[in-house]
Structure formats: C-alpha cells, structure tokens
C-alpha cells in the first residue's frame, strides 16, 4: 500500500519520497512534508495555526494543500467562488477521505467542504508502483440547490520545505525559438508564468521546476507539470518568512464557471515529484509519459520516420509534385508521407481557404486518391495537414457562417495570419470540425493528421454560453474531445499537435495527441537549444524534428550535423528532395537506416545531458536503452584556438559490462566503469562538428 492514514495524517509513499499532509485542530488540511523518506512516520504531526500580528494572519502563513479565498488570506490561493447569496468567501475544512486501488494504482481522495454552502473540494492523489511521480488533481462539487460561480480553480497548491530561495526554471521562448530555458531566483513576491492566448503558447510552459544547488545529477528538484493546453497560470511565491509555494492550474484571467446544482468541475492533472538532479526529473517524466500519459495506441511503439512537404513546396502542393517527392522519400526509407498546408479550398497562400476542407480540384483534379494510392503502393502511410479550429474570412465557411467565430458585434475582429478562431464551444461547430476530418478519413486511406493552430484568440465573445467566460476552458476541452473521438473511430490514426511550431506542446496535448511539432525553426543550431529545453520535462519520442535545407549562410553546417541533431528526437525529413544530388540522397538514406537502428534507444531510452553549449561549447547527449547506448556530440561555433579535444565521461552504463564501439576509426571494447569514470577524448575539428557513437553491450 503506497498510501496510509492514521489520526488524520496522510502519508503518500513513492519509490524514494514521502509526501505528507495532516488535518489540524481547526480542520484545515496542512502540508507537512515533501522530500526524502522519513522512516519514523509517527513523528508527523499537525500544528495549531498562530497569528503573528494583526497584519499577518495565521491562515495566510499556513502551509495548506488547497487554500481557498476566505477569511484573512492575502496570498495566491487555489480556489475562489461566489455563492448565490453573493458571499465571495470560501472556507474549506476537512470532511472525509477514501483510499482505493484502481488498475494497479493507488488513489487517495481527501474531501474538503464549505459546510454552509454544501460545496465540496476533493483533492485526488494517484500513486503508482515504481515511480516517484504523483498525479494530483481536484474536483469541485456543488451539492447545494443553487448555482455557484467558480472564479479560480487550480489543480493544486504546493509548499516547499527550505526557507532559502529556490531557483525557478521555465522558458522564455517565442515562435521560432521555443523552450529557451531561463532561471530565476525567487527571493520575494510572486513569479507568474501564464498564457492568456487560448493555447499554452510559445513563451512559457505549464509547469514549475524549483531547485536548490541542482545540476544534472544532484541537488533538490521539485516539479509539477500541468496537463492542460489552454490558458494556464503558475504562481510561484515566497513570503516574508521565507516559505515558497506554487499554485498551478487553469488561468483565472477572464475566466469563471457556473457550477450548477449536482455538477462537478474536474481540474486537469499535475504530475509532480521530488528528485535529485534535473536529469532524474527528465527521465522520470519521460518514462511516466510513455507509460501513462501519451495516448495508449502508439505510446509504446517507436514513431515512424516521416517526410513533410511544407518546406519543399510551401502552399504549392499538387498531385504530381507530391507524387515525385513521395517516390524519392520511399526510396530513402521514409515510412510516413505527410502533405502539409495548401491542398484544400482556394488555398494558395495564407489569406484564404481555412474552413473549406474539401480537396482543391485545380491542384488535385482526381481528388487525393492517385496520390494516396501512390504513397501506399510505395509502402508508406499517408498523412494530411488540417487547421480545424480556424477560418479565413475569405472562405465559403465564413461566408455562410460568420457567426461561428468568436466575436463581438461592436468590435472589428483582429485578423492574425488573416484568420479568425472558430467558436468551438458551440456544438454545431464541434460537429463541423469533427466531420471535416472524419469525412476525409472515411474517404481516404489516411493514417496521420497534423492538427495545426496558428493564432491566439481575440474578441472572445461567445454569447451562446450562459457564462461566456467559460469559453477558454470549453474550447480546449472540445479540442481534446474531437481528437479522442477521431482516434476512437479510426484506431490506426496518429495525430500530431502543432501550433505554429511548439505553441501547444504540453502534457495536456500529449494526453490526446501522439506527438508535437516542436518548432518551425529547423535550423539545427537553434534546434539544439530548443530540444534541450523540451527534454527538460517532455518525452523525447513526442518531439518531431526535421532535417531540412535550412542552413544559414553565416553558420553553415553539413548534413551530418543536421542529422546528428535531428536524430535526437523523432526523425523526420523536410527538405526539397527534388533538388538533392546523388550524394545527398545517399546521405539521407544512410542516416535514415542508421536512425532505425537506434530509434528505440533515442525514443525510449534514458537521456544523459553530459555537456551543453552554454557551459562546454559542445552538446553531448547520451541515450541508454537495453544493451545500446548512443552518444551524440555537436560542437558550437568555436575559435581556431579552442580546444579540439573534448573529454567525455558517459553515464548510466553498467560498471561491469563491456561495450563495443568505434573510436577514432578503431574498434574498441571497454568496460562501463572505464567509460563512465575515466572517459574518452574526442577530437572534434572545431566549429559545428558532429559525431554519433554507438556503444553495444557485448557481455
Ligand atoms: C504552421 C506550422 C508549419 C506549417 C504551416 C502551414 O506554421 O507550424 O509546420 O504546417 O503552419 O501553414
């Protein structure tokens, strides 16, 4: 049993940690411990809240599991609501608990209530054997006869043990530069990471990572990642007595929700844990996502090598052109051929056509059949691009249903990429969006959808709703439901989540989509940093990466470099194959074959980030899975005089095992202990050099 309760003290025991809560004499649920195990469980006890002064209330200083706004509270809270009698305060106290076992997982439900209003808040904690991840979420239940308006409904509140300031890591990215890691020391006040754009956005990501003296291998790291792709808010704060807390959940910005009698609101889950070192966190989350988060149908299958025509043809797709690309792609070993934007309606650029999801007969006079037949005959699967939540004003859809967009009659709609957002809170729009993809899947042999979303919302009028402020939540839910429905109806279907690159790449998306498009930036040098950031908390296999023709004049890099970067995710090809000479095609073919040899290791293995540009002027990433270990080395732009020898010590091998590999043209066999504790010198001739080394365990 991983969960126990005695006299109001709840102990959650994961593989290496304890998470402890207790009900105090006032009936509040206190947070008592999160970190290494404490073997003498009897020592845990709650404390009586005490008031420091008339300016600092007991309630404000407590370590609570789920603080609601009510009484003398002035810090970020998890729950706010307004009752029918216009009372705007919520006071939650302990009511009951349940411990159960479900599909091999242990579940704790702690029920809190606001008695006079018969509002319940159930806090759920799910634990699974063999991992340090706890899944946490909350359910707000209206057991009264009147509607309650919820204002803020976080998934959880977290308290951290040390009074010294924590370092908070998140991103400061943008379109074409997602997942750029930034660290901030939280000494006072609040640090807020949020999205108000509708999707989870390119800039920050829905998680907290709080650490002390941490690097890849050591130091305290507390983290929690929210499975939500809509507006979110992560508030990290440190109070005047040094207690650091985080509240994480759906954003309360322009949000409220009418909870009618007998209804409940289920928040998205947060996957949280405490570990030593960032490397451990990344690997725990990677394994957990593969095991429990990614859609089951393909979670444990390696993803296929994909070709996407976008950077080769842009909007100029047509049947013959695509068939020519498909012939070459198949020859190279590509397994899935994806046609991107441009195949539908009157689409010739980004000013028209979104919403008209029927085949453009000028480009495909006999529909998509000849192309798809060709692709499948060549032994590949076929995939197609959609941007189902959007409409161009220049489209038949908009002309017949202008009321289907979010809008206010008095405002001019803001056009971004010349498109508007469909009001996905309407059932008729949901049905339309589902059937535009479903119809194509019924008519054609399509195994893959790239679901794109290229703009943030604005003028978010949704007058169809009793409470229009629910739209942010309902829209994201509708996206998930449509993706789930499509997958259920078409079991072989894989769906990639794209939002102008990595604008909706989070654990919410990854609970419903099989993978994400990480960034529209396919420059391998930029990619190294994008991929490094992504790998912090998101699973490697879900990261689509393309080898393309992008090669900036000022920082030229060769095909080896591009492949050695891209093979660290789910390898895809995205260049104009028609332009390549024999030598280039052979390079592609050889690397695709090589990738197939190592892809299980990359997609499912443990990642060891051994060195990076910022500190070492080289990226050294190692993946270990079963009997194989793959090391990628990529140097930065370095000066002529810079060190050409990089000393690399591997990690995660078996000390006593012997590994065979090639080193500087010679075949070597060395023990894991040697490779990890002594290490090897790699000569890299300076700027933008790369290498891949494969180690096979031989005994
Ligand atoms: C977005 C995507 C790209 C591509 C284009 C098509 O920018 O991120 O990969 O699909 O749209 O318009």
XYZ file of C-alpha atoms and ligand atoms in Angstrom:
711
model
C 0.000 0.000 0.000
C 1.508 3.319 -1.023
C -0.981 5.453 0.857
C -1.720 5.357 4.565
C -3.796 7.347 7.024
C -3.594 7.474 10.783
C -5.335 10.020 13.038
C -5.790 12.487 10.213
C -2.197 12.209 8.920
C -1.897 11.060 5.289
C 1.379 9.607 4.091
C 1.997 9.063 0.397
C 4.974 6.859 -0.215
C 6.565 6.805 -3.661
C 9.661 4.877 -4.684
C 12.044 7.305 -2.925
C 9.928 10.032 -1.346
C 7.261 10.852 1.183
C 4.504 13.392 0.674
C 2.672 14.048 3.929
C -0.445 16.010 4.875
C -2.490 16.298 8.041
C -5.710 17.738 9.363
C -5.080 20.306 12.110
C -7.270 21.171 15.093
C -9.128 23.786 13.035
C -9.999 21.192 10.409
C -7.576 22.636 7.824
C -5.555 20.316 5.646
C -1.895 21.206 6.251
C 1.032 20.276 4.117
C 3.637 18.582 6.342
C 6.432 17.175 4.224
C 7.618 16.567 0.654
C 11.041 15.086 0.071
C 13.178 12.185 1.164
C 11.546 9.453 3.201
C 11.186 9.752 6.932
C 11.202 6.203 8.287
C 9.621 7.090 11.654
C 6.192 8.017 10.454
C 4.795 8.578 13.948
C 6.698 11.842 14.208
C 4.440 13.664 11.769
C 2.009 15.964 13.496
C -0.010 18.991 12.561
C 0.354 22.364 14.181
C -2.042 24.852 15.603
C -2.194 27.917 13.379
C -0.961 31.018 15.164
C -1.333 34.662 14.414
C 1.873 36.636 14.147
C 0.318 40.070 14.401
C -2.781 41.875 13.313
C -1.073 42.279 9.923
C -0.021 38.694 9.417
C -2.776 36.163 9.869
C -2.426 32.520 10.803
C -4.351 31.464 7.706
C -2.016 33.426 5.476
C 1.138 31.813 6.835
C -0.051 28.223 6.984
C 1.231 25.516 4.698
C -2.008 24.382 3.128
C -2.800 21.789 0.492
C -5.571 23.758 -1.174
C -6.135 27.253 0.112
C -9.396 28.963 -0.754
C -10.027 32.682 -0.685
C -11.832 33.362 2.572
C -11.029 34.917 5.921
C -7.716 36.665 6.440
C -5.920 35.467 3.315
C -3.734 37.653 1.125
C -1.536 35.284 -0.856
C -2.227 33.349 -4.070
C -4.997 30.841 -3.458
C -6.195 27.740 -5.268
C -9.951 28.362 -5.200
C -12.258 31.350 -5.328
C -16.027 31.348 -5.765
C -19.136 33.441 -5.418
C -22.240 31.899 -3.897
C -25.844 32.629 -4.777
C -26.213 34.898 -1.720
C -23.252 36.935 -3.076
C -20.841 35.729 -0.412
C -17.414 35.736 -2.077
C -15.529 33.791 0.548
C -14.950 30.051 0.689
C -13.796 28.285 3.862
C -12.778 24.692 3.261
C -12.398 22.261 6.125
C -11.765 18.551 6.231
C -14.735 16.227 5.779
C -13.606 12.707 4.850
C -11.236 10.590 2.817
C -11.186 7.473 0.612
C -8.311 5.231 -0.338
C -8.824 2.873 -3.245
C -6.940 0.764 -5.723
C -7.680 1.147 -9.412
C -5.875 -0.599 -12.289
C -2.794 -1.171 -10.177
C -2.666 2.449 -8.987
C -3.486 3.728 -5.500
C -5.808 6.652 -5.171
C -6.346 8.973 -2.247
C -9.309 11.332 -2.187
C -9.430 13.904 0.587
C -12.767 15.649 0.736
C -12.905 19.222 1.986
C -16.125 21.151 2.318
C -17.544 24.592 2.795
C -20.328 23.375 5.034
C -22.872 26.203 4.987
C -22.822 26.204 1.181
C -22.539 22.444 0.623
C -19.606 22.903 -1.716
C -17.047 20.119 -1.747
C -13.475 20.133 -2.966
C -11.982 16.684 -3.396
C -8.210 16.537 -3.673
C -7.008 13.469 -5.556
C -3.529 11.916 -5.410
C -2.710 8.936 -7.628
C 0.417 6.850 -6.958
C 1.860 4.025 -8.987
C 4.398 1.403 -8.026
C 7.998 2.013 -9.031
C 7.916 5.750 -9.708
C 8.294 8.997 -7.787
C 5.608 10.782 -9.769
C 2.356 11.683 -8.032
C -0.616 12.645 -10.176
C -2.681 15.290 -8.475
C -5.984 16.945 -9.397
C -9.039 18.474 -7.752
C -12.777 18.139 -8.178
C -15.177 20.867 -7.071
C -18.682 19.574 -6.409
C -21.837 21.584 -5.914
C -24.095 19.661 -3.510
C -26.391 22.629 -2.916
C -29.540 23.788 -4.685
C -28.082 26.962 -6.138
C -25.504 27.753 -8.773
C -22.008 28.666 -7.591
C -19.760 30.779 -9.786
C -16.208 29.477 -9.609
C -13.560 32.127 -10.226
C -10.313 30.269 -9.851
C -9.932 26.504 -9.728
C -6.304 25.490 -9.501
C -5.294 21.876 -9.783
C -3.153 22.121 -6.687
C -1.118 24.165 -4.261
C 2.412 23.065 -3.362
C 4.648 24.025 -0.437
C 8.416 23.608 -0.432
C 10.475 22.739 2.615
C 13.502 25.030 2.533
C 13.362 28.639 3.652
C 16.261 29.533 1.374
C 15.222 30.930 -2.028
C 14.594 28.418 -4.786
C 15.700 28.713 -8.383
C 12.724 28.527 -10.701
C 13.220 27.200 -14.235
C 10.834 27.775 -17.096
C 11.157 29.073 -20.659
C 11.269 32.456 -22.291
C 10.565 31.463 -25.831
C 8.801 32.760 -28.872
C 7.678 31.470 -32.244
C 10.843 30.025 -33.879
C 12.623 29.912 -30.522
C 10.527 27.802 -28.197
C 11.714 26.153 -24.974
C 14.551 28.598 -24.253
C 15.403 27.837 -20.654
C 15.553 30.684 -18.123
C 16.311 30.509 -14.434
C 15.030 32.995 -11.864
C 15.823 33.015 -8.172
C 12.570 33.603 -6.305
C 13.506 35.696 -3.303
C 10.292 37.585 -2.687
C 6.877 38.326 -4.129
C 5.363 36.217 -6.886
C 6.659 34.993 -10.182
C 3.872 34.197 -12.615
C 4.146 32.044 -15.733
C 0.910 32.134 -17.680
C -0.804 32.031 -21.017
C -3.804 34.209 -21.841
C -3.748 33.399 -25.541
C -6.018 30.373 -25.687
C -3.272 27.803 -26.246
C -0.446 27.108 -23.865
C 1.819 29.314 -26.026
C 5.441 29.502 -27.220
C 6.731 31.616 -24.359
C 6.353 29.827 -21.051
C 5.148 26.341 -20.300
C 2.618 24.995 -17.767
C 4.958 23.636 -15.120
C 7.053 24.607 -12.139
C 10.579 23.386 -11.522
C 12.048 24.641 -8.254
C 15.536 23.648 -7.272
C 18.357 24.291 -4.871
C 22.025 23.771 -5.781
C 20.933 21.498 -8.574
C 22.649 20.337 -11.721
C 22.004 17.341 -13.942
C 22.910 14.806 -11.287
C 22.362 16.335 -7.876
C 20.566 18.919 -5.811
C 16.946 19.160 -4.728
C 14.453 19.466 -7.571
C 10.701 19.795 -7.021
C 8.499 19.871 -10.110
C 4.906 19.717 -11.259
C 3.690 19.751 -14.872
C 0.089 20.562 -15.737
C -1.740 18.527 -18.350
C -3.518 21.486 -19.917
C -3.143 23.136 -23.319
C -5.292 26.213 -22.731
C -4.799 29.328 -20.625
C -2.839 28.346 -17.536
C -1.228 30.039 -14.574
C 1.712 29.004 -12.451
C 2.281 31.291 -9.470
C 5.474 30.774 -7.538
C 5.745 32.946 -4.444
C 7.971 33.362 -1.413
C 6.522 35.042 1.646
C 8.190 37.297 4.201
C 9.162 34.389 6.421
C 10.762 32.512 3.547
C 8.111 29.926 2.661
C 7.987 29.173 -1.056
C 4.769 27.899 -2.598
C 3.375 27.236 -6.055
C -0.211 27.286 -7.242
C -0.780 25.727 -10.653
C -3.849 25.301 -12.814
C -6.207 26.785 -15.367
C -5.760 30.556 -15.610
C -8.314 32.647 -13.729
C -7.792 35.530 -16.186
C -11.152 36.398 -17.832
C -12.443 33.103 -16.514
C -15.353 31.966 -14.403
C -17.516 28.897 -14.430
C -21.123 28.348 -13.455
C -21.324 25.207 -11.369
C -24.957 24.215 -11.228
C -26.517 22.059 -8.506
C -25.233 18.434 -8.614
C -22.473 19.346 -11.091
C -18.754 18.959 -10.571
C -15.707 20.541 -12.151
C -12.679 18.320 -12.649
C -9.367 20.151 -12.981
C -6.558 18.961 -15.219
C -3.906 16.809 -13.549
C -0.495 17.942 -12.349
C 2.275 15.344 -12.485
C 4.661 16.188 -9.689
C 7.702 14.813 -7.963
C 10.821 15.419 -5.905
C 14.189 14.146 -7.171
C 17.900 14.794 -7.015
C 19.098 16.466 -10.217
C 17.393 17.679 -13.384
C 18.461 14.564 -15.282
C 16.465 12.341 -12.969
C 13.422 14.589 -13.376
C 13.586 14.447 -17.173
C 13.932 10.679 -17.224
C 11.195 10.102 -14.671
C 8.815 12.269 -16.670
C 9.878 10.685 -19.948
C 9.205 7.172 -18.680
C 5.988 8.169 -16.952
C 4.630 9.874 -20.075
C 5.327 6.794 -22.176
C 3.849 4.502 -19.551
C 0.771 6.509 -18.545
C 0.217 9.844 -20.315
C 0.604 9.540 -24.092
C -2.434 8.081 -25.923
C -2.218 4.340 -25.408
C -2.483 3.339 -29.077
C 1.084 4.345 -30.004
C 2.718 5.187 -26.665
C 4.992 2.203 -26.701
C 5.598 1.999 -30.425
C 8.528 3.817 -31.972
C 7.301 6.652 -34.181
C 7.795 6.291 -37.928
C 10.309 8.276 -39.980
C 8.191 10.938 -41.585
C 8.532 13.175 -44.617
C 6.695 16.506 -44.597
C 6.464 18.559 -47.762
C 5.992 22.008 -46.161
C 9.475 23.445 -46.573
C 9.823 21.859 -50.011
C 6.666 23.198 -51.615
C 5.060 25.647 -49.152
C 1.467 26.144 -50.378
C 2.234 24.935 -53.926
C 1.155 21.359 -53.480
C -0.261 19.342 -56.369
C -0.779 15.718 -57.149
C 2.188 15.144 -59.449
C 4.642 17.224 -57.421
C 3.754 15.357 -54.254
C 3.996 12.021 -56.033
C 7.508 12.858 -57.202
C 8.535 13.713 -53.653
C 6.891 10.526 -52.409
C 8.888 8.379 -54.828
C 12.159 9.755 -53.542
C 11.034 9.686 -49.901
C 10.149 5.991 -50.159
C 13.493 5.246 -51.756
C 15.214 6.907 -48.781
C 13.388 4.747 -46.258
C 10.661 7.179 -45.157
C 7.677 5.395 -43.579
C 5.026 8.115 -43.489
C 4.460 10.786 -46.137
C 2.678 13.929 -44.919
C 1.231 16.577 -47.188
C 1.124 19.916 -45.375
C -0.868 23.105 -45.968
C -2.343 24.045 -49.354
C -4.402 21.043 -50.525
C -7.911 22.366 -49.789
C -10.415 25.086 -50.717
C -8.973 28.071 -52.558
C -5.745 27.908 -50.612
C -2.767 29.350 -52.463
C -1.290 31.305 -49.578
C -2.363 32.025 -46.010
C -5.073 34.540 -46.960
C -7.825 32.131 -47.977
C -9.318 28.700 -47.645
C -9.177 27.730 -43.957
C -12.518 26.149 -43.135
C -13.095 24.746 -46.632
C -11.836 21.242 -46.013
C -12.526 19.828 -49.454
C -9.850 18.942 -51.976
C -8.762 21.718 -54.331
C -9.591 20.287 -57.753
C -7.179 22.530 -59.626
C -4.290 21.056 -57.689
C -5.756 17.548 -57.389
C -8.081 17.054 -60.387
C -8.963 13.491 -59.390
C -9.005 14.120 -55.648
C -6.319 12.758 -53.355
C -6.758 9.154 -54.449
C -3.998 8.998 -57.061
C -1.508 10.497 -54.605
C -2.540 8.334 -51.667
C -2.592 5.193 -53.837
C 0.887 6.016 -54.981
C 2.132 6.644 -51.441
C 0.660 3.414 -50.099
C 1.934 1.451 -53.089
C 5.375 2.771 -52.297
C 4.987 1.180 -48.867
C 4.408 4.384 -46.881
C 1.480 5.637 -44.855
C -0.176 8.915 -45.726
C -0.763 11.946 -43.508
C -2.577 15.240 -44.033
C -2.461 18.753 -42.550
C -5.524 20.484 -41.049
C -6.043 23.652 -39.081
C -9.521 22.742 -37.900
C -10.134 25.446 -35.276
C -9.653 28.311 -37.732
C -11.330 30.053 -40.634
C -10.182 32.636 -43.178
C -12.746 35.381 -43.816
C -12.107 34.552 -47.477
C -13.698 31.125 -47.342
C -17.045 29.545 -48.113
C -17.336 28.559 -44.470
C -17.039 32.124 -43.206
C -19.354 33.462 -45.897
C -22.052 31.026 -44.847
C -21.371 31.049 -41.081
C -19.780 34.303 -39.898
C -21.493 33.688 -36.556
C -19.322 30.604 -35.969
C -16.304 32.673 -34.905
C -15.627 34.246 -31.515
C -16.717 37.843 -31.961
C -18.439 40.895 -30.551
C -20.845 42.673 -32.904
C -19.406 46.042 -31.903
C -15.744 45.164 -32.461
C -13.683 44.668 -35.571
C -12.199 41.200 -35.380
C -8.397 41.169 -35.190
C -7.003 39.100 -38.023
C -3.811 37.235 -37.327
C -2.346 35.356 -40.302
C -5.567 36.599 -41.862
C -7.642 34.124 -39.924
C -10.250 34.007 -37.160
C -10.882 31.474 -34.430
C -13.937 29.241 -34.625
C -16.166 29.203 -31.581
C -15.516 25.640 -30.554
C -17.826 25.940 -27.559
C -20.773 25.591 -29.985
C -21.921 22.063 -30.583
C -22.598 22.673 -34.287
C -19.035 23.951 -34.723
C -17.630 20.967 -32.833
C -19.610 18.675 -35.113
C -18.348 20.504 -38.186
C -14.731 20.317 -37.040
C -15.036 16.627 -36.230
C -16.714 15.752 -39.509
C -14.345 17.715 -41.732
C -11.548 15.409 -40.596
C -13.741 12.338 -40.165
C -15.071 12.679 -43.735
C -11.558 12.751 -45.155
C -10.560 9.781 -43.015
C -13.606 7.860 -44.246
C -12.984 8.675 -47.878
C -9.233 8.172 -47.998
C -6.584 5.909 -46.553
C -5.153 8.471 -44.128
C -3.172 7.325 -41.086
C -1.977 10.619 -39.720
C -3.250 14.120 -39.103
C -1.126 17.157 -38.392
C -3.525 19.330 -36.362
C -2.282 22.903 -36.532
C -3.372 26.077 -34.721
C -1.736 29.267 -35.886
C -3.113 32.170 -33.912
C -4.072 33.353 -30.447
C -7.676 34.188 -29.644
C -9.134 37.712 -29.520
C -12.598 39.325 -29.356
C -13.650 36.245 -27.445
C -17.407 36.830 -27.459
C -19.223 33.537 -27.044
C -22.780 34.615 -26.491
C -24.047 31.072 -26.993
C -22.817 30.298 -23.479
C -24.756 31.075 -20.329
C -21.400 32.254 -18.974
C -19.150 33.331 -21.887
C -16.101 33.327 -19.610
C -16.169 29.548 -19.759
C -15.005 29.649 -23.371
C -11.279 29.329 -22.610
C -11.907 26.107 -20.775
C -14.565 24.716 -23.069
C -12.565 25.348 -26.231
C -9.585 23.317 -25.006
C -11.869 20.534 -23.781
C -13.533 20.439 -27.216
C -10.139 20.081 -28.923
C -9.319 17.118 -26.693
C -12.733 15.532 -27.217
C -12.556 15.803 -31.002
C -9.040 14.331 -31.068
C -10.202 11.468 -28.817
C -13.292 10.833 -30.950
C -11.235 10.692 -34.130
C -8.799 8.266 -32.560
C -11.570 6.098 -31.245
C -13.325 5.917 -34.581
C -10.094 5.439 -36.554
C -7.894 3.282 -34.333
C -4.823 3.389 -36.603
C -4.759 7.186 -36.635
C -1.822 9.137 -35.245
C -2.261 12.852 -34.576
C 0.463 15.452 -34.280
C -0.270 18.613 -32.325
C 1.177 21.736 -33.899
C 0.586 25.401 -33.105
C 2.904 27.468 -35.312
C 5.562 25.071 -34.094
C 5.582 24.473 -30.344
C 2.742 26.765 -29.285
C 0.689 23.938 -27.806
C 3.310 21.456 -26.654
C 2.438 20.404 -23.131
C 1.279 17.369 -21.189
C -2.377 18.175 -21.924
C -1.739 17.953 -25.653
C 0.347 14.856 -25.085
C -2.553 13.148 -23.293
C -4.577 13.296 -26.531
C -2.090 13.685 -29.390
C 0.720 11.254 -30.143
C 3.401 13.875 -30.689
C 4.044 17.579 -31.101
C 5.742 19.748 -33.653
C 8.399 21.404 -31.532
C 9.254 24.487 -33.563
C 9.013 25.966 -37.051
C 12.715 26.689 -36.668
C 14.501 23.781 -38.304
C 17.966 25.308 -38.109
C 19.966 22.620 -36.298
C 21.981 25.034 -34.180
C 18.861 26.683 -32.803
C 17.265 23.269 -32.555
C 19.888 22.002 -30.149
C 18.737 24.524 -27.595
C 15.059 24.082 -28.394
C 15.375 20.319 -27.987
C 17.423 20.699 -24.828
C 14.660 22.817 -23.264
C 11.920 20.479 -24.451
C 13.693 17.470 -22.949
C 13.614 19.068 -19.507
C 10.151 17.718 -18.804
C 8.578 16.441 -22.047
C 9.109 12.982 -23.589
C 11.740 12.598 -26.315
C 9.669 10.445 -28.629
C 6.894 13.016 -28.810
C 9.304 15.567 -30.281
C 9.106 15.697 -34.069
C 12.312 17.033 -35.608
C 13.012 17.642 -39.307
C 16.182 17.623 -41.354
C 15.696 20.426 -43.876
C 17.581 22.696 -46.236
C 17.750 25.424 -43.604
C 21.365 26.346 -43.470
C 22.206 29.872 -42.557
C 24.986 31.403 -44.555
C 26.713 32.785 -41.500
C 26.619 29.462 -39.681
C 26.867 26.798 -42.350
C 26.501 23.242 -41.171
C 26.702 19.978 -43.020
C 24.252 17.100 -43.399
C 25.979 15.122 -40.632
C 25.360 17.951 -38.215
C 21.716 18.264 -39.232
C 21.102 14.544 -38.846
C 23.002 14.267 -35.589
C 20.797 16.972 -34.121
C 17.537 15.723 -35.573
C 18.075 12.069 -34.740
C 17.769 13.088 -31.074
C 14.001 13.237 -31.470
C 11.550 11.503 -33.801
C 13.423 11.798 -37.077
C 11.600 13.463 -39.939
C 12.732 14.762 -43.312
C 11.517 18.118 -44.540
C 13.735 19.368 -47.351
C 13.165 19.626 -51.075
C 14.245 16.142 -52.137
C 13.895 17.055 -55.814
C 16.917 19.318 -55.529
C 19.311 16.843 -53.943
C 22.130 15.205 -55.867
C 23.035 11.525 -55.603
C 25.493 12.088 -52.784
C 22.944 13.978 -50.702
C 20.281 11.356 -51.294
C 22.690 8.655 -50.210
C 23.479 10.578 -47.026
C 19.758 10.736 -46.286
C 19.280 7.061 -46.998
C 22.203 6.014 -44.816
C 21.155 8.185 -41.908
C 17.546 7.012 -42.058
C 18.790 3.409 -41.938
C 21.078 4.305 -39.030
C 18.223 6.002 -37.206
C 16.082 2.894 -37.481
C 18.908 1.021 -35.751
C 18.995 3.432 -32.818
C 15.466 4.801 -32.630
C 14.273 2.637 -29.757
C 17.208 3.887 -27.722
C 16.515 7.534 -28.558
C 12.738 7.360 -28.276
C 12.538 5.241 -25.121
C 15.972 5.434 -23.511
C 17.297 7.355 -20.530
C 18.789 10.687 -21.583
C 22.023 11.908 -20.006
C 22.791 15.520 -20.856
C 26.570 15.373 -20.419
C 27.555 18.785 -21.790
C 25.950 21.815 -23.397
C 26.863 24.909 -25.412
C 26.411 27.335 -22.540
C 28.990 25.692 -20.320
C 31.105 23.464 -22.537
C 30.843 24.728 -26.150
C 29.661 21.246 -27.074
C 26.399 19.366 -26.722
C 26.989 15.799 -25.563
C 23.748 13.880 -25.181
C 23.709 10.197 -24.417
C 20.731 7.831 -24.633
C 20.771 4.415 -22.957
C 18.239 1.650 -23.538
C 18.694 -2.101 -23.117
C 22.073 -3.106 -24.494
C 22.612 0.022 -26.538
C 23.987 3.447 -25.755
C 24.061 6.253 -28.312
C 26.206 9.335 -27.889
C 25.705 12.488 -29.959
C 28.377 15.179 -29.966
C 27.769 18.581 -31.596
C 30.202 21.469 -31.195
C 29.305 25.138 -31.083
C 30.885 27.915 -33.126
C 34.377 27.879 -31.631
C 37.574 29.731 -32.385
C 40.504 28.188 -34.177
C 42.479 28.133 -30.949
C 39.768 26.479 -28.953
C 40.227 23.061 -27.502
C 39.706 20.441 -30.148
C 39.636 17.627 -27.662
C 36.553 17.067 -25.608
C 36.799 14.702 -22.717
C 33.539 12.807 -22.340
C 32.575 10.543 -19.464
C 29.429 8.541 -20.117
C 26.681 7.863 -17.578
C 24.013 5.278 -16.883
C 26.019 2.243 -18.068
C 26.622 -0.952 -16.159
C 30.037 -0.717 -14.477
C 30.905 -4.379 -15.038
C 29.529 -4.730 -18.521
C 31.730 -4.486 -21.602
C 30.778 -2.246 -24.512
C 31.931 -2.415 -28.108
C 32.163 0.768 -30.166
C 34.211 2.627 -32.707
C 36.635 5.284 -31.574
C 38.650 7.429 -33.988
C 38.451 4.731 -36.662
C 39.299 1.814 -34.370
C 37.015 -0.772 -32.808
C 37.322 -0.768 -29.026
C 35.819 -2.741 -26.188
C 35.836 -1.120 -22.768
C 34.023 -1.598 -19.510
C 31.161 0.595 -18.383
C 33.309 1.626 -15.412
C 36.056 2.884 -17.727
C 33.657 4.768 -19.972
C 31.932 6.392 -17.005
C 34.820 7.009 -14.625
C 37.818 7.533 -16.892
C 36.159 8.659 -20.106
C 37.473 9.238 -23.618
C 38.849 12.147 -25.617
C 37.014 13.028 -28.788
C 38.771 15.120 -31.363
C 36.310 17.497 -32.948
C 37.808 19.834 -35.534
C 36.179 22.991 -34.157
C 33.083 24.809 -35.325
C 29.825 22.891 -35.887
C 31.309 19.426 -35.988
C 29.259 16.429 -35.004
C 29.595 12.747 -34.284
C 27.438 9.835 -33.355
C 28.940 6.925 -31.433
C 27.011 3.715 -30.825
C 28.021 1.504 -27.919
C 26.697 -2.054 -27.871
C 26.897 -4.091 -24.686
C 28.681 -7.342 -25.531
C 28.854 -9.040 -22.114
C 2.449 26.400 -39.218
C 3.165 25.106 -38.886
C 4.048 24.700 -40.040
C 3.223 24.561 -41.298
C 2.454 25.845 -41.571
C 1.478 25.674 -42.699
O 3.331 27.458 -39.283
O 3.890 25.239 -37.711
O 4.717 23.499 -39.762
O 2.357 23.483 -41.156
O 1.734 26.275 -40.430
O 0.778 26.835 -42.968
